[in-house]
XYZ file of C-alpha atoms in Angstrom:
405
model
C 0.000 0.000 0.000
C 1.239 3.488 -0.848
C 2.486 5.482 2.129
C -0.117 8.250 1.813
C -2.950 5.708 1.717
C -1.591 3.962 4.800
C -1.382 7.296 6.632
C -4.903 8.200 5.503
C -6.515 5.022 6.791
C -4.660 5.014 10.100
C -5.445 8.693 10.723
C -9.025 8.067 9.559
C -9.381 5.343 12.164
C -7.669 7.457 14.821
C -9.921 10.462 14.105
C -12.951 8.167 14.168
C -11.936 6.876 17.595
C -11.260 10.369 18.996
C -14.536 11.689 17.592
C -16.379 8.679 19.038
C -14.762 9.140 22.439
C -15.805 12.805 22.484
C -19.425 12.119 21.532
C -19.568 9.140 23.924
C -19.322 11.386 26.955
C -20.008 15.051 26.155
C -23.773 14.703 25.378
C -24.205 13.030 28.772
C -22.470 15.710 30.855
C -25.783 16.993 32.315
C -26.606 13.486 33.549
C -23.091 13.096 34.925
C -23.504 16.335 36.877
C -26.632 14.961 38.505
C -24.715 11.787 39.327
C -22.110 13.989 41.043
C -24.836 15.563 43.180
C -25.203 18.875 41.323
C -28.852 19.820 41.850
C -28.667 23.615 41.543
C -27.842 25.539 38.359
C -27.364 22.274 36.462
C -28.116 23.910 33.102
C -25.573 26.658 33.780
C -22.890 24.163 34.745
C -23.688 22.020 31.703
C -23.273 24.975 29.352
C -20.093 26.087 31.105
C -18.507 22.636 30.909
C -19.483 22.249 27.261
C -18.146 25.616 26.120
C -15.039 25.801 28.335
C -13.029 23.304 26.286
C -13.931 25.062 23.039
C -12.954 28.437 24.466
C -9.629 27.104 25.750
C -8.989 25.340 22.439
C -9.630 28.508 20.470
C -6.934 30.254 22.521
C -4.313 27.492 22.427
C -4.685 26.153 18.860
C -2.386 28.766 17.229
C 0.401 27.925 19.698
C 0.226 24.180 19.090
C 0.039 24.795 15.345
C 3.294 26.766 15.512
C 4.948 24.021 17.575
C 3.758 21.426 15.052
C 5.203 23.353 12.130
C 8.571 23.508 13.878
C 8.850 20.011 15.366
C 6.371 17.929 13.366
C 2.615 17.304 13.344
C 2.985 13.649 14.338
C 4.486 14.546 17.771
C 1.593 16.976 18.295
C -0.966 14.255 17.509
C 0.753 11.892 19.953
C 0.825 14.605 22.630
C -2.874 15.373 22.107
C -3.833 11.688 22.164
C -2.001 11.057 25.415
C -3.594 14.146 26.963
C -7.067 12.914 26.018
C -6.266 9.484 27.461
C -5.204 10.958 30.818
C -8.069 13.464 31.013
C -10.820 10.965 30.212
C -9.439 8.465 32.713
C -9.223 11.164 35.400
C -12.774 12.213 34.530
C -13.938 8.764 35.621
C -12.711 9.520 39.155
C -13.870 13.138 39.710
C -15.996 13.918 42.756
C -17.358 17.406 42.004
C -18.175 19.808 39.195
C -15.082 21.979 39.764
C -12.766 19.084 38.996
C -14.710 18.428 35.792
C -14.339 22.090 34.807
C -10.550 22.009 35.348
C -10.224 18.856 33.235
C -12.385 20.318 30.472
C -10.217 23.446 30.367
C -7.074 21.309 30.191
C -8.656 19.254 27.429
C -9.204 22.396 25.378
C -5.751 23.817 26.095
C -3.767 20.662 25.353
C -5.690 18.664 22.739
C -5.643 18.920 18.933
C -5.602 15.356 17.573
C -7.955 15.826 14.612
C -6.521 19.163 13.321
C -3.044 17.585 13.417
C -4.301 14.537 11.554
C -5.898 16.720 8.881
C -2.634 18.688 8.519
C -0.635 15.484 7.902
C -3.181 14.155 5.409
C -3.350 17.484 3.586
C 0.438 17.693 3.309
C 1.390 14.071 2.565
C -1.347 13.266 0.053
C -0.651 13.632 -3.701
C -2.088 16.878 -5.096
C -4.721 15.186 -7.248
C -6.038 13.155 -4.291
C -6.248 15.866 -1.615
C -9.994 16.423 -2.031
C -10.768 12.734 -1.655
C -8.459 12.373 1.353
C -9.873 15.382 3.224
C -13.430 14.224 2.552
C -12.568 10.816 3.989
C -11.300 12.535 7.126
C -14.650 14.290 7.308
C -16.462 10.946 7.213
C -14.280 9.775 10.111
C -15.539 12.511 12.428
C -19.102 12.117 11.144
C -19.085 8.362 11.741
C -17.584 8.844 15.193
C -20.221 11.444 15.975
C -22.946 8.909 15.156
C -21.447 5.890 16.893
C -20.249 7.691 20.015
C -23.626 8.583 21.571
C -24.928 5.075 20.968
C -21.890 3.485 22.633
C -21.813 6.021 25.462
C -25.539 5.786 26.107
C -25.395 1.985 26.199
C -22.432 1.983 28.611
C -24.072 4.584 30.840
C -27.283 2.532 30.953
C -25.584 -0.806 31.631
C -22.832 0.480 33.912
C -22.286 4.193 34.604
C -21.115 7.426 33.031
C -17.750 6.836 34.680
C -17.350 3.656 32.663
C -18.020 5.634 29.475
C -15.278 8.126 30.393
C -12.850 5.311 31.129
C -13.521 3.566 27.819
C -13.170 6.882 25.959
C -9.703 7.253 27.465
C -8.683 3.725 26.476
C -9.881 4.305 22.910
C -7.820 7.507 22.656
C -4.773 5.590 23.905
C -5.290 2.947 21.198
C -5.600 5.663 18.536
C -2.359 7.224 19.751
C -0.509 3.899 19.588
C -1.616 3.470 15.974
C -0.124 6.868 15.123
C 3.118 6.153 17.002
C 3.850 2.896 15.200
C 2.344 3.280 11.720
C 2.046 6.920 10.649
C 4.989 8.399 8.740
C 5.265 12.148 8.184
C 7.349 12.090 5.014
C 6.946 15.577 3.535
C 7.542 17.577 6.686
C 9.553 20.753 6.181
C 10.424 22.281 9.588
C 9.626 25.945 9.972
C 12.737 28.053 10.583
C 10.798 30.624 12.553
C 10.649 30.591 16.329
C 7.452 29.375 17.998
C 5.343 32.508 18.330
C 1.586 33.008 18.270
C 2.111 36.671 17.361
C 4.228 35.652 14.379
C 1.578 33.110 13.369
C -1.051 35.843 13.143
C 1.413 38.153 11.403
C 2.197 35.608 8.676
C -1.482 34.722 8.269
C -2.322 38.415 8.012
C -0.245 38.671 4.834
C -2.062 35.729 3.216
C -5.375 37.201 2.033
C -6.590 33.905 0.585
C -6.094 32.167 3.950
C -7.822 35.006 5.817
C -10.780 34.601 3.476
C -10.999 30.881 4.199
C -10.780 31.508 7.962
C -13.574 34.075 7.793
C -15.743 31.683 5.770
C -15.046 28.889 8.266
C -16.165 31.081 11.172
C -19.279 32.273 9.327
C -20.232 28.755 8.244
C -19.813 27.246 11.699
C -21.657 30.163 13.284
C -24.510 29.766 10.788
C -24.993 26.031 11.169
C -24.649 26.068 14.969
C -27.395 28.667 15.506
C -29.960 25.901 15.166
C -28.365 23.587 17.766
C -30.127 24.915 20.917
C -33.628 24.623 19.434
C -33.398 21.586 17.156
C -34.152 19.058 19.951
C -37.169 21.143 20.988
C -38.442 21.304 17.416
C -38.023 17.550 16.934
C -39.954 16.895 20.154
C -42.641 19.343 19.035
C -43.292 17.786 15.634
C -42.640 14.228 16.855
C -45.598 14.360 19.222
C -45.841 12.682 22.606
C -44.909 9.237 21.371
C -43.068 6.958 23.776
C -40.434 6.638 21.072
C -39.725 10.379 20.898
C -36.165 9.984 22.227
C -35.378 7.296 19.695
C -36.834 9.399 16.874
C -34.848 12.435 18.017
C -31.662 10.364 18.006
C -32.400 9.181 14.479
C -33.039 12.733 13.214
C -29.817 13.947 14.829
C -27.847 11.121 13.221
C -29.279 11.440 9.747
C -27.023 14.344 8.738
C -23.995 12.272 9.757
C -25.312 9.287 7.800
C -25.642 11.477 4.703
C -22.084 12.691 5.247
C -20.766 9.126 5.359
C -22.542 8.325 2.093
C -21.702 11.460 0.112
C -18.546 13.137 1.492
C -16.102 11.034 -0.535
C -18.081 11.768 -3.716
C -17.761 15.493 -3.094
C -14.044 15.034 -2.466
C -13.513 13.335 -5.815
C -15.541 16.074 -7.509
C -13.425 18.745 -5.788
C -10.273 17.124 -7.189
C -11.772 17.568 -10.679
C -13.530 20.968 -10.604
C -11.928 22.714 -7.630
C -12.637 23.176 -3.931
C -14.108 26.640 -4.406
C -16.852 25.413 -6.766
C -17.760 22.521 -4.479
C -17.837 24.955 -1.544
C -20.272 27.234 -3.395
C -22.552 24.306 -4.284
C -22.488 23.009 -0.705
C -23.195 26.388 0.887
C -25.986 27.298 -1.543
C -27.784 23.962 -1.200
C -27.314 23.970 2.597
C -28.818 27.442 2.856
C -31.850 26.420 0.803
C -32.096 23.185 2.795
C -32.084 25.077 6.098
C -34.939 27.301 4.919
C -36.863 24.275 3.641
C -36.741 22.556 7.037
C -39.127 25.072 8.598
C -41.824 24.187 6.046
C -42.376 20.635 7.308
C -44.260 19.708 10.457
C -44.235 15.973 9.730
C -41.285 14.258 11.401
C -40.549 11.930 8.473
C -40.710 14.676 5.840
C -38.500 16.788 8.104
C -36.044 13.881 8.373
C -35.954 13.527 4.584
C -35.095 17.224 4.195
C -32.411 16.883 6.887
C -30.890 13.998 4.924
C -30.783 16.021 1.699
C -29.347 18.954 3.634
C -26.640 16.679 5.075
C -25.809 15.276 1.627
C -24.808 18.781 0.512
C -23.479 20.249 3.742
C -20.884 17.470 4.041
C -19.124 19.100 1.067
C -18.499 22.368 2.915
C -15.829 21.769 5.568
C -13.653 19.398 3.487
C -13.710 22.077 0.754
C -12.667 24.731 3.278
C -9.855 22.459 4.492
C -8.837 21.890 0.890
C -8.607 25.633 0.336
C -6.343 25.862 3.397
C -4.031 23.322 1.746
C -4.173 25.075 -1.620
C -3.385 28.506 -0.189
C -0.591 27.772 2.307
C 2.968 26.438 1.959
C 3.620 23.125 3.714
C 5.839 24.681 6.399
C 2.919 26.868 7.567
C 0.174 24.303 7.227
C 0.044 23.223 10.875
C -0.474 26.817 11.941
C -3.005 27.348 9.163
C -5.137 24.413 10.329
C -4.819 25.541 13.940
C -6.169 28.960 12.950
C -8.968 27.192 11.081
C -9.706 25.256 14.265
C -9.822 28.505 16.242
C -12.255 30.048 13.750
C -14.356 26.887 13.894
C -14.510 26.914 17.686
C -15.369 30.610 17.907
C -18.252 30.052 15.503
C -19.261 26.942 17.443
C -19.460 28.917 20.687
C -21.183 32.021 19.362
C -23.715 30.299 17.094
C -25.747 28.460 19.771
C -25.809 31.551 21.999
C -27.178 33.683 19.173
C -29.652 31.005 18.075
C -30.963 30.565 21.600
C -31.387 34.336 21.942
C -33.318 34.633 18.668
C -35.534 31.668 19.587
C -36.297 33.237 22.970
C -37.258 36.577 21.428
C -39.195 35.221 18.420
C -39.852 31.484 17.806
C -38.193 28.284 16.626
C -39.067 28.848 12.959
C -37.251 32.181 13.022
C -34.026 30.333 13.868
C -34.385 28.069 10.812
C -34.922 31.167 8.697
C -31.924 32.911 10.239
C -29.700 29.848 9.726
C -30.700 29.556 6.084
C -30.216 33.258 5.398
C -26.807 33.245 7.094
C -25.744 30.296 4.937
C -26.903 32.099 1.797
C -25.088 35.273 2.867
C -21.955 33.156 3.357
C -22.488 31.779 -0.159
C -22.628 35.285 -1.617
C -19.505 36.323 0.307
C -17.714 33.189 -0.920
C -18.596 33.904 -4.539
C -17.695 37.583 -4.290
C -14.334 37.118 -2.539
C -13.207 34.269 -4.759
C -14.261 36.046 -7.924
C -12.351 39.162 -6.880
C -9.283 37.096 -6.011
C -9.403 35.353 -9.376
C -9.933 31.882 -7.876
C -13.394 30.879 -9.018
C -12.717 30.328 -12.720
C -9.823 27.949 -12.082
C -10.079 24.213 -11.390
C -8.174 22.823 -8.422
C -5.490 21.146 -10.513
C -4.394 24.514 -11.899
C -4.244 26.230 -8.546
C -0.942 27.323 -7.158
C -0.157 27.567 -3.479
C -0.120 31.101 -2.247
C 2.981 32.056 -0.380
C 2.768 33.606 3.018
């Protein structure tokens, strides 16, 4: 097997495991708080614990990206994997909510497995296969996001939430061992610059194409996450009072991930032929229309069908954005570039639900669907306008040249 394919499949499996371990435990944090004896302000603590790791990660990602560009992305993946192993295992032994908060902050500050894996895949994959490879990495996180809650929920029901944390740690350790023994970072060019977050932002500031991609990443994540606080409520509302409401809600949540598994690789192959920017425009436009269409259906099965179609197009978006990061950065800056992309993603992921919850509280649930769809369409227009002005949109991916920083 070719070296890049071997790296891809090992990092795919490792990212799947890390994504599964995350989704095994994080959705059940509110229940874990109750298990710890937290009976007051449970919702506040749940929100704080959920967002704290993202906030810490947004701050620390540029630093770890700079370290990775200087010393290698593989060591950074190993470091992040070991950190996740230790934190999840310690989480199984916590006795109060403050200890959980400290561990969540450390998780955000010290992790970075998946961004590092994407950086290696984007750098070590042949140019004509980058789209396919990045789309496969997207299916890894999507598959993990689907399998994780099922595994975690089953473990929590049969044993306890502590058992789920412990298993998550063991899985992260296994993923790290796979990277240690079988991943080879062959095309690594060490950065000659000193490790500096300020310098990272300075270099990125001179790369207008990268800044555009970062802005689009933030806007896209912000747009799609506005619906997160109200989607469970809407599913419960249109699903009725059936005794199977929880199961139906789980299915509706998973259906976007299922669509991603089925279609992401197809979008990746198409991106290798026509260019990441064109695939990004198609994905954003269809996702915006799909978001608006979701508010028209009050039948749970029709709503699920629209969610599936939406997922089939939206799964093209983030791999295309990652592909544009690869296309517009030199290899020695790529770790920092993906860390900045991760920061933009996490900022959008934090701000989106807050804004969506606020809009839903002031107006109604349907207004959030409308806002999400309009934001996606606005992002589409911005994407078309910026790429047309930069001269990118007419060119297929194979004719693109990497922009220097």
